[in-house]
Amino acid sequence: MSNDEGKTALILATERGLNGVVQSLLDKGADVNSVDSTGSAPLHHAAAWGYFDTITLLMDNGAQYNVKNKRGWTPFDWAYSVEIRDHLQECATALTEKKPVPVRNIAKSPSGIPKSPSFTQQSNKLDLRTFF
């Protein structure tokens, strides 16, 4: 099920950094590599919004870090900041070397940039009726 932009519940939860919802959806079989109408996967959205912990969660659950959307952009290309790019690279390296994915569960990046440019996590709930 997706909305008119092709966004699944997983993508909507990812865009808001609702990691409890993201984990629940993944536990129930949501496709971690599903794409919206632009060809962007949940990892593209997590990178664009700057959610370190969501990136870690998605990659730890099999998200493809080198997947390209319809414009040919990877999550690395969509990254909100240099710190997000660094984190994507650290996660990709860890997965390649079969090591644990690094966790950066912080409200702000090391440079003080907020995790999200316009959203703050208010709760761990997402009312899907708003989007479908």
PDB file of C-alpha atoms in Angstrom, residues 5-124:
ATOM      1  CA  GLU A   5       3.432   9.711  -4.380  1.00  0.00           C
ATOM      2  CA  GLY A   6       4.191   6.014  -4.107  1.00  0.00           C
ATOM      3  CA  LYS A   7       5.323   6.404  -0.503  1.00  0.00           C
ATOM      4  CA  THR A   8       4.828   3.356   1.671  1.00  0.00           C
ATOM      5  CA  ALA A   9       4.264   3.422   5.425  1.00  0.00           C
ATOM      6  CA  LEU A  10       7.963   2.599   5.832  1.00  0.00           C
ATOM      7  CA  ILE A  11       9.019   5.601   3.772  1.00  0.00           C
ATOM      8  CA  LEU A  12       6.626   7.905   5.648  1.00  0.00           C
ATOM      9  CA  ALA A  13       7.928   6.703   9.023  1.00  0.00           C
ATOM     10  CA  THR A  14      11.516   7.037   7.787  1.00  0.00           C
ATOM     11  CA  GLU A  15      10.951  10.642   6.669  1.00  0.00           C
ATOM     12  CA  ARG A  16       9.936  11.482  10.219  1.00  0.00           C
ATOM     13  CA  GLY A  17      12.624   9.528  12.049  1.00  0.00           C
ATOM     14  CA  LEU A  18      10.039   7.343  13.800  1.00  0.00           C
ATOM     15  CA  ASN A  19      12.389   4.478  14.499  1.00  0.00           C
ATOM     16  CA  GLY A  20       9.954   2.482  16.629  1.00  0.00           C
ATOM     17  CA  VAL A  21       7.481   2.536  13.746  1.00  0.00           C
ATOM     18  CA  VAL A  22      10.247   1.766  11.233  1.00  0.00           C
ATOM     19  CA  GLN A  23      11.365  -1.241  13.299  1.00  0.00           C
ATOM     20  CA  SER A  24       7.784  -2.482  13.722  1.00  0.00           C
ATOM     21  CA  LEU A  25       7.153  -2.257   9.983  1.00  0.00           C
ATOM     22  CA  LEU A  26      10.399  -4.088   9.231  1.00  0.00           C
ATOM     23  CA  ASP A  27       9.523  -6.758  11.810  1.00  0.00           C
ATOM     24  CA  LYS A  28       6.182  -7.230  10.034  1.00  0.00           C
ATOM     25  CA  GLY A  29       7.899  -7.720   6.666  1.00  0.00           C
ATOM     26  CA  ALA A  30       8.048  -4.250   5.107  1.00  0.00           C
ATOM     27  CA  ASP A  31      10.490  -4.112   2.193  1.00  0.00           C
ATOM     28  CA  VAL A  32      13.492  -2.084   3.369  1.00  0.00           C
ATOM     29  CA  ASN A  33      14.340  -1.358  -0.282  1.00  0.00           C
ATOM     30  CA  SER A  34      10.855  -0.354  -1.490  1.00  0.00           C
ATOM     31  CA  VAL A  35      10.819   2.783  -3.638  1.00  0.00           C
ATOM     32  CA  ASP A  36       8.436   5.695  -4.134  1.00  0.00           C
ATOM     33  CA  SER A  37       7.381   7.228  -7.464  1.00  0.00           C
ATOM     34  CA  THR A  38      10.796   8.941  -7.799  1.00  0.00           C
ATOM     35  CA  GLY A  39      12.598   5.645  -7.297  1.00  0.00           C
ATOM     36  CA  SER A  40      13.857   6.739  -3.875  1.00  0.00           C
ATOM     37  CA  ALA A  41      14.146   4.101  -1.165  1.00  0.00           C
ATOM     38  CA  PRO A  42      13.732   4.648   2.592  1.00  0.00           C
ATOM     39  CA  LEU A  43      17.509   5.110   2.892  1.00  0.00           C
ATOM     40  CA  HIS A  44      17.368   8.044   0.436  1.00  0.00           C
ATOM     41  CA  HIS A  45      14.800   9.720   2.690  1.00  0.00           C
ATOM     42  CA  ALA A  46      16.691   9.016   5.926  1.00  0.00           C
ATOM     43  CA  ALA A  47      19.835  10.505   4.378  1.00  0.00           C
ATOM     44  CA  ALA A  48      17.977  13.536   3.018  1.00  0.00           C
ATOM     45  CA  TRP A  49      16.388  14.308   6.397  1.00  0.00           C
ATOM     46  CA  GLY A  50      19.594  13.661   8.321  1.00  0.00           C
ATOM     47  CA  TYR A  51      18.493  10.845  10.623  1.00  0.00           C
ATOM     48  CA  PHE A  52      21.655   9.065  11.787  1.00  0.00           C
ATOM     49  CA  ASP A  53      19.824   6.428  13.821  1.00  0.00           C
ATOM     50  CA  THR A  54      17.302   5.708  11.058  1.00  0.00           C
ATOM     51  CA  ILE A  55      20.141   5.205   8.571  1.00  0.00           C
ATOM     52  CA  THR A  56      21.743   2.740  10.978  1.00  0.00           C
ATOM     53  CA  LEU A  57      18.459   0.896  11.502  1.00  0.00           C
ATOM     54  CA  LEU A  58      17.731   0.618   7.780  1.00  0.00           C
ATOM     55  CA  MET A  59      21.239  -0.494   6.854  1.00  0.00           C
ATOM     56  CA  ASP A  60      21.318  -2.989   9.695  1.00  0.00           C
ATOM     57  CA  ASN A  61      18.138  -4.457   8.177  1.00  0.00           C
ATOM     58  CA  GLY A  62      19.523  -4.818   4.657  1.00  0.00           C
ATOM     59  CA  ALA A  63      18.990  -1.439   2.987  1.00  0.00           C
ATOM     60  CA  GLN A  64      21.060  -1.121  -0.172  1.00  0.00           C
ATOM     61  CA  TYR A  65      23.326   1.883   0.244  1.00  0.00           C
ATOM     62  CA  ASN A  66      24.244   2.166  -3.448  1.00  0.00           C
ATOM     63  CA  VAL A  67      20.725   2.030  -4.932  1.00  0.00           C
ATOM     64  CA  LYS A  68      19.982   4.830  -7.426  1.00  0.00           C
ATOM     65  CA  ASN A  69      16.684   6.653  -7.820  1.00  0.00           C
ATOM     66  CA  LYS A  70      15.241   7.757 -11.182  1.00  0.00           C
ATOM     67  CA  ARG A  71      17.630  10.725 -11.273  1.00  0.00           C
ATOM     68  CA  GLY A  72      20.579   8.420 -10.745  1.00  0.00           C
ATOM     69  CA  TRP A  73      21.179   9.629  -7.182  1.00  0.00           C
ATOM     70  CA  THR A  74      22.213   7.362  -4.336  1.00  0.00           C
ATOM     71  CA  PRO A  75      21.424   8.014  -0.654  1.00  0.00           C
ATOM     72  CA  PHE A  76      24.985   9.381  -0.424  1.00  0.00           C
ATOM     73  CA  ASP A  77      24.086  11.990  -3.080  1.00  0.00           C
ATOM     74  CA  TRP A  78      20.938  12.941  -1.153  1.00  0.00           C
ATOM     75  CA  ALA A  79      22.732  13.238   2.199  1.00  0.00           C
ATOM     76  CA  TYR A  80      21.679  16.245   4.290  1.00  0.00           C
ATOM     77  CA  SER A  81      25.209  16.991   5.507  1.00  0.00           C
ATOM     78  CA  VAL A  82      28.822  15.888   5.357  1.00  0.00           C
ATOM     79  CA  GLU A  83      28.273  14.112   8.670  1.00  0.00           C
ATOM     80  CA  ILE A  84      25.451  12.063   7.136  1.00  0.00           C
ATOM     81  CA  ARG A  85      27.685  11.155   4.180  1.00  0.00           C
ATOM     82  CA  ASP A  86      30.398  10.082   6.602  1.00  0.00           C
ATOM     83  CA  HIS A  87      27.906   7.965   8.540  1.00  0.00           C
ATOM     84  CA  LEU A  88      26.618   6.301   5.353  1.00  0.00           C
ATOM     85  CA  GLN A  89      30.207   5.478   4.416  1.00  0.00           C
ATOM     86  CA  GLU A  90      30.949   4.112   7.908  1.00  0.00           C
ATOM     87  CA  CYS A  91      27.843   1.910   7.755  1.00  0.00           C
ATOM     88  CA  ALA A  92      28.645   0.672   4.243  1.00  0.00           C
ATOM     89  CA  THR A  93      32.220  -0.139   5.258  1.00  0.00           C
ATOM     90  CA  ALA A  94      31.048  -1.978   8.371  1.00  0.00           C
ATOM     91  CA  LEU A  95      28.587  -4.079   6.363  1.00  0.00           C
ATOM     92  CA  THR A  96      31.210  -4.872   3.718  1.00  0.00           C
ATOM     93  CA  GLU A  97      33.640  -5.965   6.429  1.00  0.00           C
ATOM     94  CA  LYS A  98      30.851  -7.870   8.241  1.00  0.00           C
ATOM     95  CA  LYS A  99      31.217  -5.712  11.350  1.00  0.00           C
ATOM     96  CA  PRO A 100      28.416  -4.167  13.442  1.00  0.00           C
ATOM     97  CA  VAL A 101      26.845  -1.081  11.890  1.00  0.00           C
ATOM     98  CA  PRO A 102      27.944   1.997  13.881  1.00  0.00           C
ATOM     99  CA  VAL A 103      25.331   3.811  15.952  1.00  0.00           C
ATOM    100  CA  ARG A 104      25.108   7.588  16.221  1.00  0.00           C
ATOM    101  CA  ASN A 105      21.875   8.071  18.145  1.00  0.00           C
ATOM    102  CA  ILE A 106      22.257  11.790  18.754  1.00  0.00           C
ATOM    103  CA  ALA A 107      19.937  14.766  18.469  1.00  0.00           C
ATOM    104  CA  LYS A 108      22.487  16.798  16.548  1.00  0.00           C
ATOM    105  CA  SER A 109      25.466  16.016  14.393  1.00  0.00           C
ATOM    106  CA  PRO A 110      28.992  16.744  15.702  1.00  0.00           C
ATOM    107  CA  SER A 111      28.863  20.168  14.015  1.00  0.00           C
ATOM    108  CA  GLY A 112      25.605  21.027  15.788  1.00  0.00           C
ATOM    109  CA  ILE A 113      23.422  20.633  12.703  1.00  0.00           C
ATOM    110  CA  PRO A 114      19.969  19.310  13.646  1.00  0.00           C
ATOM    111  CA  LYS A 115      19.147  15.790  12.522  1.00  0.00           C
ATOM    112  CA  SER A 116      16.247  17.109  10.494  1.00  0.00           C
ATOM    113  CA  PRO A 117      15.897  20.497   8.831  1.00  0.00           C
ATOM    114  CA  SER A 118      12.224  20.943   9.670  1.00  0.00           C
ATOM    115  CA  PHE A 119      10.885  18.045  11.735  1.00  0.00           C
ATOM    116  CA  THR A 120      11.496  17.086  15.316  1.00  0.00           C
ATOM    117  CA  GLN A 121      10.339  13.762  16.614  1.00  0.00           C
ATOM    118  CA  GLN A 122       7.324  14.386  18.831  1.00  0.00           C
ATOM    119  CA  SER A 123       6.260  10.795  19.312  1.00  0.00           C
ATOM    120  CA  ASN A 124       6.860   7.371  17.951  1.00  0.00           C
TER     121      ASN A 124
END
